[in-house]
JSON list of C-alpha atoms in Angstrom, two decimals:
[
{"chain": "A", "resi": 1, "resn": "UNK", "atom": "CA", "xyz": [0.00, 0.00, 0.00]},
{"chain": "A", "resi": 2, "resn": "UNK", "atom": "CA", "xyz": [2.63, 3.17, 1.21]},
{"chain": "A", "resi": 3, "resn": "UNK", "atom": "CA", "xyz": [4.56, 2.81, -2.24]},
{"chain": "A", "resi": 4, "resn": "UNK", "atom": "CA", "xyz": [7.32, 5.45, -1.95]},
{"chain": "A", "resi": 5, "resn": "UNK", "atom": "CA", "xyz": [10.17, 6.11, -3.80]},
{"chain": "A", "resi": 6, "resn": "UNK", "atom": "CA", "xyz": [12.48, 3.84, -1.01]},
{"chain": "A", "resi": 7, "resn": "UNK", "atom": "CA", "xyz": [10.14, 0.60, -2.53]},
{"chain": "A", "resi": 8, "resn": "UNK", "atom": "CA", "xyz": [11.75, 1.22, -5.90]},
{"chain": "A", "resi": 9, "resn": "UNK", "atom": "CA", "xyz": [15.08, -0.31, -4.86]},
{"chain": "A", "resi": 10, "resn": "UNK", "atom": "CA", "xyz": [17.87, 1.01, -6.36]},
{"chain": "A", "resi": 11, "resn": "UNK", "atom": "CA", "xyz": [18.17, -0.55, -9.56]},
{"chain": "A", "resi": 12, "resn": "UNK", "atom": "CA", "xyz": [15.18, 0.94, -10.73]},
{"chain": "A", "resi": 13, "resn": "UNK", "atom": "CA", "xyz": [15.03, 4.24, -13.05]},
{"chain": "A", "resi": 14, "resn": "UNK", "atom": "CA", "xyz": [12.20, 6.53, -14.18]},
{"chain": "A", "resi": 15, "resn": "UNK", "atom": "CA", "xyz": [10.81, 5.97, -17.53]},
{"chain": "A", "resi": 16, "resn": "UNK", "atom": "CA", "xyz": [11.95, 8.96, -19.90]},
{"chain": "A", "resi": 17, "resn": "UNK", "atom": "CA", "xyz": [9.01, 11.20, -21.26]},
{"chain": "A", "resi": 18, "resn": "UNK", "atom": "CA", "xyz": [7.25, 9.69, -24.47]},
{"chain": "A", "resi": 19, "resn": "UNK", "atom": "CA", "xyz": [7.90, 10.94, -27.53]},
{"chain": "A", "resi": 20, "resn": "UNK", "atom": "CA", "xyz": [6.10, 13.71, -28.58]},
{"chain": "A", "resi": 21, "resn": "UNK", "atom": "CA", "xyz": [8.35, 14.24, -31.57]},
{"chain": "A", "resi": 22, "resn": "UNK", "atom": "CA", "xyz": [8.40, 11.38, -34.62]},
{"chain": "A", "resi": 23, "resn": "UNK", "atom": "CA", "xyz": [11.81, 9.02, -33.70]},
{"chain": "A", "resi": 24, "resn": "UNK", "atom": "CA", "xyz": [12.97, 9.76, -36.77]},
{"chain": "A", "resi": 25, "resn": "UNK", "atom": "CA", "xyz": [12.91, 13.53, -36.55]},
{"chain": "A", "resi": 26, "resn": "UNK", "atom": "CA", "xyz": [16.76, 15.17, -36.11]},
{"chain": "A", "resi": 27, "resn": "UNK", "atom": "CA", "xyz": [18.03, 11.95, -37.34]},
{"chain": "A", "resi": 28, "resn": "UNK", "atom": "CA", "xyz": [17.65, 11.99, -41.20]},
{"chain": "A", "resi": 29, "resn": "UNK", "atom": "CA", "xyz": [20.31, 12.32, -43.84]},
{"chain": "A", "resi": 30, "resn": "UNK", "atom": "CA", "xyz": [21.44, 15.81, -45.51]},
{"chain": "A", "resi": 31, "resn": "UNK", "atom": "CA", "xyz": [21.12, 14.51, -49.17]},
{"chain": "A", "resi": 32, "resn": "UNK", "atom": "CA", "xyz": [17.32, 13.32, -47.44]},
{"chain": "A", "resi": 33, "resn": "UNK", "atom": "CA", "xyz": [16.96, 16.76, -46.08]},
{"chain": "A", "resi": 34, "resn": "UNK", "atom": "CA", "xyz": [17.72, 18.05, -49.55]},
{"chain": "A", "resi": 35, "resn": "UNK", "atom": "CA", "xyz": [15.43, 16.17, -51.14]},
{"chain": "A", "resi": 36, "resn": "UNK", "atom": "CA", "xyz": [12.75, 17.48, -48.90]},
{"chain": "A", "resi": 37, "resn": "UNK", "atom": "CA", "xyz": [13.40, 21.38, -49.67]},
{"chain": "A", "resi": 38, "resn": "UNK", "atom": "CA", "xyz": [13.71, 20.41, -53.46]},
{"chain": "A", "resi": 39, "resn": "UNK", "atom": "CA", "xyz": [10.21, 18.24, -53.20]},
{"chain": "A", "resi": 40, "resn": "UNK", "atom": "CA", "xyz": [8.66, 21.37, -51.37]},
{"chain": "A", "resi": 41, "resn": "UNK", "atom": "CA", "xyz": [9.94, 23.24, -54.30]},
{"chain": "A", "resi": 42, "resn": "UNK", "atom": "CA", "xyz": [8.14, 21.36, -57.21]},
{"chain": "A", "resi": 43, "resn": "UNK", "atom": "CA", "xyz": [5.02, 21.12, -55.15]},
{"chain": "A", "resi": 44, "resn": "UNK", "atom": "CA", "xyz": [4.98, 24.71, -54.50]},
{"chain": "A", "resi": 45, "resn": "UNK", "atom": "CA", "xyz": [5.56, 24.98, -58.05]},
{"chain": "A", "resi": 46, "resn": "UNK", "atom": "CA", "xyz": [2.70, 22.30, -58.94]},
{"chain": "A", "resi": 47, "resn": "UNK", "atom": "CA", "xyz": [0.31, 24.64, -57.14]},
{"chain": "A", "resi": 48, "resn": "UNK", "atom": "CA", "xyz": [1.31, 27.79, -58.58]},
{"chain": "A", "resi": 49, "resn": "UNK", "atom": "CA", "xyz": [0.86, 26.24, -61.97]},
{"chain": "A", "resi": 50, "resn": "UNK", "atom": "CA", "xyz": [-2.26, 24.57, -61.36]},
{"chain": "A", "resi": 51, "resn": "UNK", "atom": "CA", "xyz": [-4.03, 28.36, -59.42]},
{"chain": "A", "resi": 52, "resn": "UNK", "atom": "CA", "xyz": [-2.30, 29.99, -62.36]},
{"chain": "A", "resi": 53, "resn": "UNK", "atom": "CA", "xyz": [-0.75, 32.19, -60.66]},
{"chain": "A", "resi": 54, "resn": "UNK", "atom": "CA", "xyz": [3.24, 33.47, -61.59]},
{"chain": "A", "resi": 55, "resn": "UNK", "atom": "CA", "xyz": [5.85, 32.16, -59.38]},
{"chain": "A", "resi": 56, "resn": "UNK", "atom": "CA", "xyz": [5.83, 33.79, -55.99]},
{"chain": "A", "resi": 57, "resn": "UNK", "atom": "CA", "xyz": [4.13, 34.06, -53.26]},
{"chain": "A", "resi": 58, "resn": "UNK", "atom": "CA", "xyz": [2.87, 30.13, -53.20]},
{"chain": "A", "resi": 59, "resn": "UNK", "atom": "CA", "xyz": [5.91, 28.86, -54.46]},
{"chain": "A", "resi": 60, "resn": "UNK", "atom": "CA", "xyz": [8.34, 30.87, -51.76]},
{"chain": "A", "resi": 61, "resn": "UNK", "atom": "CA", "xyz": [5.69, 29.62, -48.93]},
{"chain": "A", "resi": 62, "resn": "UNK", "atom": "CA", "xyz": [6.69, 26.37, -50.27]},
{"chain": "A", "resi": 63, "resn": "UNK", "atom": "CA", "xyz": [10.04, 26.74, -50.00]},
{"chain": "A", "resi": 64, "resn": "UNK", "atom": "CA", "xyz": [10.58, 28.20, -46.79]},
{"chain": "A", "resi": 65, "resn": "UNK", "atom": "CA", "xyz": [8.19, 25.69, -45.34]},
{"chain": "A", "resi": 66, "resn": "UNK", "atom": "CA", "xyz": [10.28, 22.78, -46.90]},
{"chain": "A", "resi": 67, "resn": "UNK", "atom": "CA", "xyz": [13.49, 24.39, -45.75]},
{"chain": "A", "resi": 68, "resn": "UNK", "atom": "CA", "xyz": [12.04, 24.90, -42.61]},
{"chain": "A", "resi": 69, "resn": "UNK", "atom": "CA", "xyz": [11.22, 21.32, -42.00]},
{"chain": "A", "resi": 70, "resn": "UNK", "atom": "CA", "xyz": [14.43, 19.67, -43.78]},
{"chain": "A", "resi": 71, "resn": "UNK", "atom": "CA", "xyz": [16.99, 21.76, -41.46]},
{"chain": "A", "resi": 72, "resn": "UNK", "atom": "CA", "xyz": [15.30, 20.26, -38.10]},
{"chain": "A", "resi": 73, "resn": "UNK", "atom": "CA", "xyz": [14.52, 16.83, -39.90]},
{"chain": "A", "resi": 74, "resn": "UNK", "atom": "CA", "xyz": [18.32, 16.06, -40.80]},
{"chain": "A", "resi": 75, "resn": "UNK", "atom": "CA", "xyz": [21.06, 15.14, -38.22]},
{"chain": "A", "resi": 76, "resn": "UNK", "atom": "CA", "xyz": [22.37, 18.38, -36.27]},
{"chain": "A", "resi": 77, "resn": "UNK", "atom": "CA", "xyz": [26.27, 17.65, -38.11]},
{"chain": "A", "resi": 78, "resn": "UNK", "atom": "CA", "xyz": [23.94, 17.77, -41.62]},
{"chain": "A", "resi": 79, "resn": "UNK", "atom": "CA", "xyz": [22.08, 20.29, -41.40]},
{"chain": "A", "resi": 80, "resn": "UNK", "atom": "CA", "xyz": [24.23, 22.83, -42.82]},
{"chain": "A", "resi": 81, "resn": "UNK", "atom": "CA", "xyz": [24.36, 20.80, -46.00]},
{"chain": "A", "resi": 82, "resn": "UNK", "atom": "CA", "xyz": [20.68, 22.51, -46.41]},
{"chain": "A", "resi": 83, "resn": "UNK", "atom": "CA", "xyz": [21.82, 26.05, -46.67]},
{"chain": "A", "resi": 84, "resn": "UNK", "atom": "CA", "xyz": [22.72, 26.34, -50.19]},
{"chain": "A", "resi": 85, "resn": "UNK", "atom": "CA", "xyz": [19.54, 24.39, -51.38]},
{"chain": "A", "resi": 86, "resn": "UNK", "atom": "CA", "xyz": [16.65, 26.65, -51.00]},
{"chain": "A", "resi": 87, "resn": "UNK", "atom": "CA", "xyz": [17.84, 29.41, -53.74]},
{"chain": "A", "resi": 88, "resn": "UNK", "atom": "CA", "xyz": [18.83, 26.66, -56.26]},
{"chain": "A", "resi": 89, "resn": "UNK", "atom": "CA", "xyz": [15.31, 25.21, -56.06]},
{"chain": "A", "resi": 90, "resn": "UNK", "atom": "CA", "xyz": [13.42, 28.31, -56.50]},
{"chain": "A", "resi": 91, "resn": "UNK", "atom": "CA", "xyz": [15.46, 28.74, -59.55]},
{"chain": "A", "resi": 92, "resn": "UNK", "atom": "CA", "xyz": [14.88, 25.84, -61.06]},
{"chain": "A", "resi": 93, "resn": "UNK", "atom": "CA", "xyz": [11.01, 25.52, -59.62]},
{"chain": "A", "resi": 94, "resn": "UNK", "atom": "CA", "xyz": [10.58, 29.09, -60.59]},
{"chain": "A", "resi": 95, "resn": "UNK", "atom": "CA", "xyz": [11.52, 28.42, -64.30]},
{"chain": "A", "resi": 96, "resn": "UNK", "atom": "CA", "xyz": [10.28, 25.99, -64.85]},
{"chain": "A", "resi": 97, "resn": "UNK", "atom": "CA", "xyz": [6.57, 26.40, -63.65]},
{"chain": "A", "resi": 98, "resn": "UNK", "atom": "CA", "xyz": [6.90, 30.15, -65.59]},
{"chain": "A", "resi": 99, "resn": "UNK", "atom": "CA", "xyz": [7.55, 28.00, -68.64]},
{"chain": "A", "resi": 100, "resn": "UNK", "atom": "CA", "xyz": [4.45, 25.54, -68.26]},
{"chain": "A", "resi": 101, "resn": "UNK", "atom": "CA", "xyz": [2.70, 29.01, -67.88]},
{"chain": "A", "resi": 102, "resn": "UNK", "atom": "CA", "xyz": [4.19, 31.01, -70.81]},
{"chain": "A", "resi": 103, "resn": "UNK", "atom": "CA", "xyz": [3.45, 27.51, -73.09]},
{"chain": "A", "resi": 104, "resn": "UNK", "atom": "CA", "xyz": [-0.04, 27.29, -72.27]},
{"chain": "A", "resi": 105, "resn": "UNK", "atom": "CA", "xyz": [-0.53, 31.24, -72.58]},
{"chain": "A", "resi": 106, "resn": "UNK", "atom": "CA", "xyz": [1.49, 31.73, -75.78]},
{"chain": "A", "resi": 107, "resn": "UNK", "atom": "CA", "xyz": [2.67, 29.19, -78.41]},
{"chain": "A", "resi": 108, "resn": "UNK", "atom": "CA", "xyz": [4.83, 32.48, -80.38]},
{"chain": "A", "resi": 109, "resn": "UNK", "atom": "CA", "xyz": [6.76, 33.27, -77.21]},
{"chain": "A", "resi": 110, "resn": "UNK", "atom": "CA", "xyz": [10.00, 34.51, -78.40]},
{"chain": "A", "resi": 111, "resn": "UNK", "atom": "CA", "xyz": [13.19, 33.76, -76.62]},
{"chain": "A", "resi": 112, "resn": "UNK", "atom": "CA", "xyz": [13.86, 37.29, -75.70]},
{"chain": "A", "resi": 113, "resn": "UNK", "atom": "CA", "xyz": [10.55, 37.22, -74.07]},
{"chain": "A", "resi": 114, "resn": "UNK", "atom": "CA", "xyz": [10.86, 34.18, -71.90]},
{"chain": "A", "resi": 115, "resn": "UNK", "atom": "CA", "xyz": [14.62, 35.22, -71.14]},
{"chain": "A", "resi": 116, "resn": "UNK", "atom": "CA", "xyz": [12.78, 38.80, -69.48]},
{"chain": "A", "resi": 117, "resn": "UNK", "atom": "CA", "xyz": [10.05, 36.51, -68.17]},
{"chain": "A", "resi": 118, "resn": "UNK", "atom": "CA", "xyz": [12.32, 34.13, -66.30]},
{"chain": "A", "resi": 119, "resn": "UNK", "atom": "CA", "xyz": [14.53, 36.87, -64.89]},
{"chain": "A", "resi": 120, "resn": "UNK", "atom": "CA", "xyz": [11.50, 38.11, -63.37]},
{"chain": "A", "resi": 121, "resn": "UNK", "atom": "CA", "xyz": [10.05, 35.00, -61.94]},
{"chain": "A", "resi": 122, "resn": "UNK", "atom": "CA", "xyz": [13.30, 34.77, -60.27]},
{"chain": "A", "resi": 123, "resn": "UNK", "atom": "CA", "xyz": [13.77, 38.18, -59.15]},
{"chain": "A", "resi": 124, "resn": "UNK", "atom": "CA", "xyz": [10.11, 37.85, -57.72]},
{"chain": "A", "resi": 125, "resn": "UNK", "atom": "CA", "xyz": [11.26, 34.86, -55.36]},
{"chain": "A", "resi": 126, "resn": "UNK", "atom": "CA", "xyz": [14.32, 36.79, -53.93]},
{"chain": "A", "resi": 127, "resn": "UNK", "atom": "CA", "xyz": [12.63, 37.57, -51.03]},
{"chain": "A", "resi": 128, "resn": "UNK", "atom": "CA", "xyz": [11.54, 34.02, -50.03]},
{"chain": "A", "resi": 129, "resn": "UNK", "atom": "CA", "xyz": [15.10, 32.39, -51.41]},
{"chain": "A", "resi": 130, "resn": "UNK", "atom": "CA", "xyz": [16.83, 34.81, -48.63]},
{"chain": "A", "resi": 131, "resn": "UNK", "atom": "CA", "xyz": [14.09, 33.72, -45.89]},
{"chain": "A", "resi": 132, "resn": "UNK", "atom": "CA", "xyz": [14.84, 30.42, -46.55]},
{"chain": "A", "resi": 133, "resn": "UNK", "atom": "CA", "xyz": [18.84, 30.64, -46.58]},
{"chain": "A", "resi": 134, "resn": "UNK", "atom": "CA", "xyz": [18.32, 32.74, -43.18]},
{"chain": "A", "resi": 135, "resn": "UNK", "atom": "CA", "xyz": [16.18, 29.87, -41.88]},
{"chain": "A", "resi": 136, "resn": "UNK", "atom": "CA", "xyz": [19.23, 27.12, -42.77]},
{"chain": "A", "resi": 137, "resn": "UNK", "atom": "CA", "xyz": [21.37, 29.22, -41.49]},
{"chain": "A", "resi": 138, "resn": "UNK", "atom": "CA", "xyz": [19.96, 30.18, -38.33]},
{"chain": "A", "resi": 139, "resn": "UNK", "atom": "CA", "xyz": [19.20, 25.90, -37.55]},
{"chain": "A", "resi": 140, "resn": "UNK", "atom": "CA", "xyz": [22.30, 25.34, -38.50]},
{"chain": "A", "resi": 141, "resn": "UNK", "atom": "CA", "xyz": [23.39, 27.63, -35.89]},
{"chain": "A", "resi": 142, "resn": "UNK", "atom": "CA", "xyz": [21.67, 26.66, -33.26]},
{"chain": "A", "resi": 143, "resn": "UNK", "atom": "CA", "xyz": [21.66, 23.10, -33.62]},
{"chain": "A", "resi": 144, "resn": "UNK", "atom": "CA", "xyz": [25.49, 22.36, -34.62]},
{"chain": "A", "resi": 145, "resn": "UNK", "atom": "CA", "xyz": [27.50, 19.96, -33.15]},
{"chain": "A", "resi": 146, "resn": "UNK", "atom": "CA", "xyz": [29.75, 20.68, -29.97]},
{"chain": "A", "resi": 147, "resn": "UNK", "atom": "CA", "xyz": [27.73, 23.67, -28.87]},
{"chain": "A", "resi": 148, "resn": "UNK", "atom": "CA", "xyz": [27.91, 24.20, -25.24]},
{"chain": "A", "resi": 149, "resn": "UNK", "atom": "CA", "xyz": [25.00, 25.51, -22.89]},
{"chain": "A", "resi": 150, "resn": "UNK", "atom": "CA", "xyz": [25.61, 27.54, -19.94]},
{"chain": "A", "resi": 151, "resn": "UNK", "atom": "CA", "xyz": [24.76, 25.53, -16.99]}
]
């Protein structure tokens, strides 16, 4: 009936917390944490093709999202393998959903056109490409290896 903490016997440890977290979270791969900001990148760009919409708004939202959840999905010595990913992925996202739109718009497009076109649905994600970088960068601050707490 009194069961205390001197019935444990010594032997005997507390039970850590569950989980709240999934296990695998912190403890993926950078080339899988890659792969996530570059698969948030073609679905942002999937969606801002399919509203019909120019590359943005939906497709940085995307991004920073994806980078967002790659940098605290990947190993803490990893994670700064995410930092250079988000701004190549807009790029290439950003293009190429412009083109899908610009080919369903106008068959005559000439190349001049699309060459203005794309350098604009770049320079309309800068914003979001520098969130996202600022986002790596900041996880991979705060989560790199060897960093000591103050006690």
């Amino acid at each position: 009936p009194g069961r205390g903490p001197s019935t444990r016997g010594p032997g005997r440890r507390r039970r850590p917390p569950p989980r709240r977290t999934p296990p695998w979270w912190g403890s993926l791969s950078g080339r899988t944490g890659e792969y996530i900001v570059i698969g948030a990148a073609a679905l942002g760009a999937l969606v801002t093709v399919l509203t019909g919409s120019g590359p943005g708004y939906v497709l940085g939202a995307f991004l920073i999202a994806g980078t967002a959840a790659a940098a605290l999905a990947v190993r803490p010595r990893a994670v700064y393998l995410i930092i250079p990913v988000p701004a190549l992925a807009y790029v290439v996202a950003a293009a190429t959903a412009g083109l899908i739109q610009a080919n369903e718009q106008a068959a005559g497009t000439s190349l001049t056109a699309l060459a203005v076109s794309a350098a604009q649905w770049i320079a309309s994600g800068f914003p979001a490409m520098t969130v996202a970088t600022i986002v790596a960068i900041a996880v991979t601050v705060t989560r790199r290896p060897g960093k000591r707490r103050a006690a």
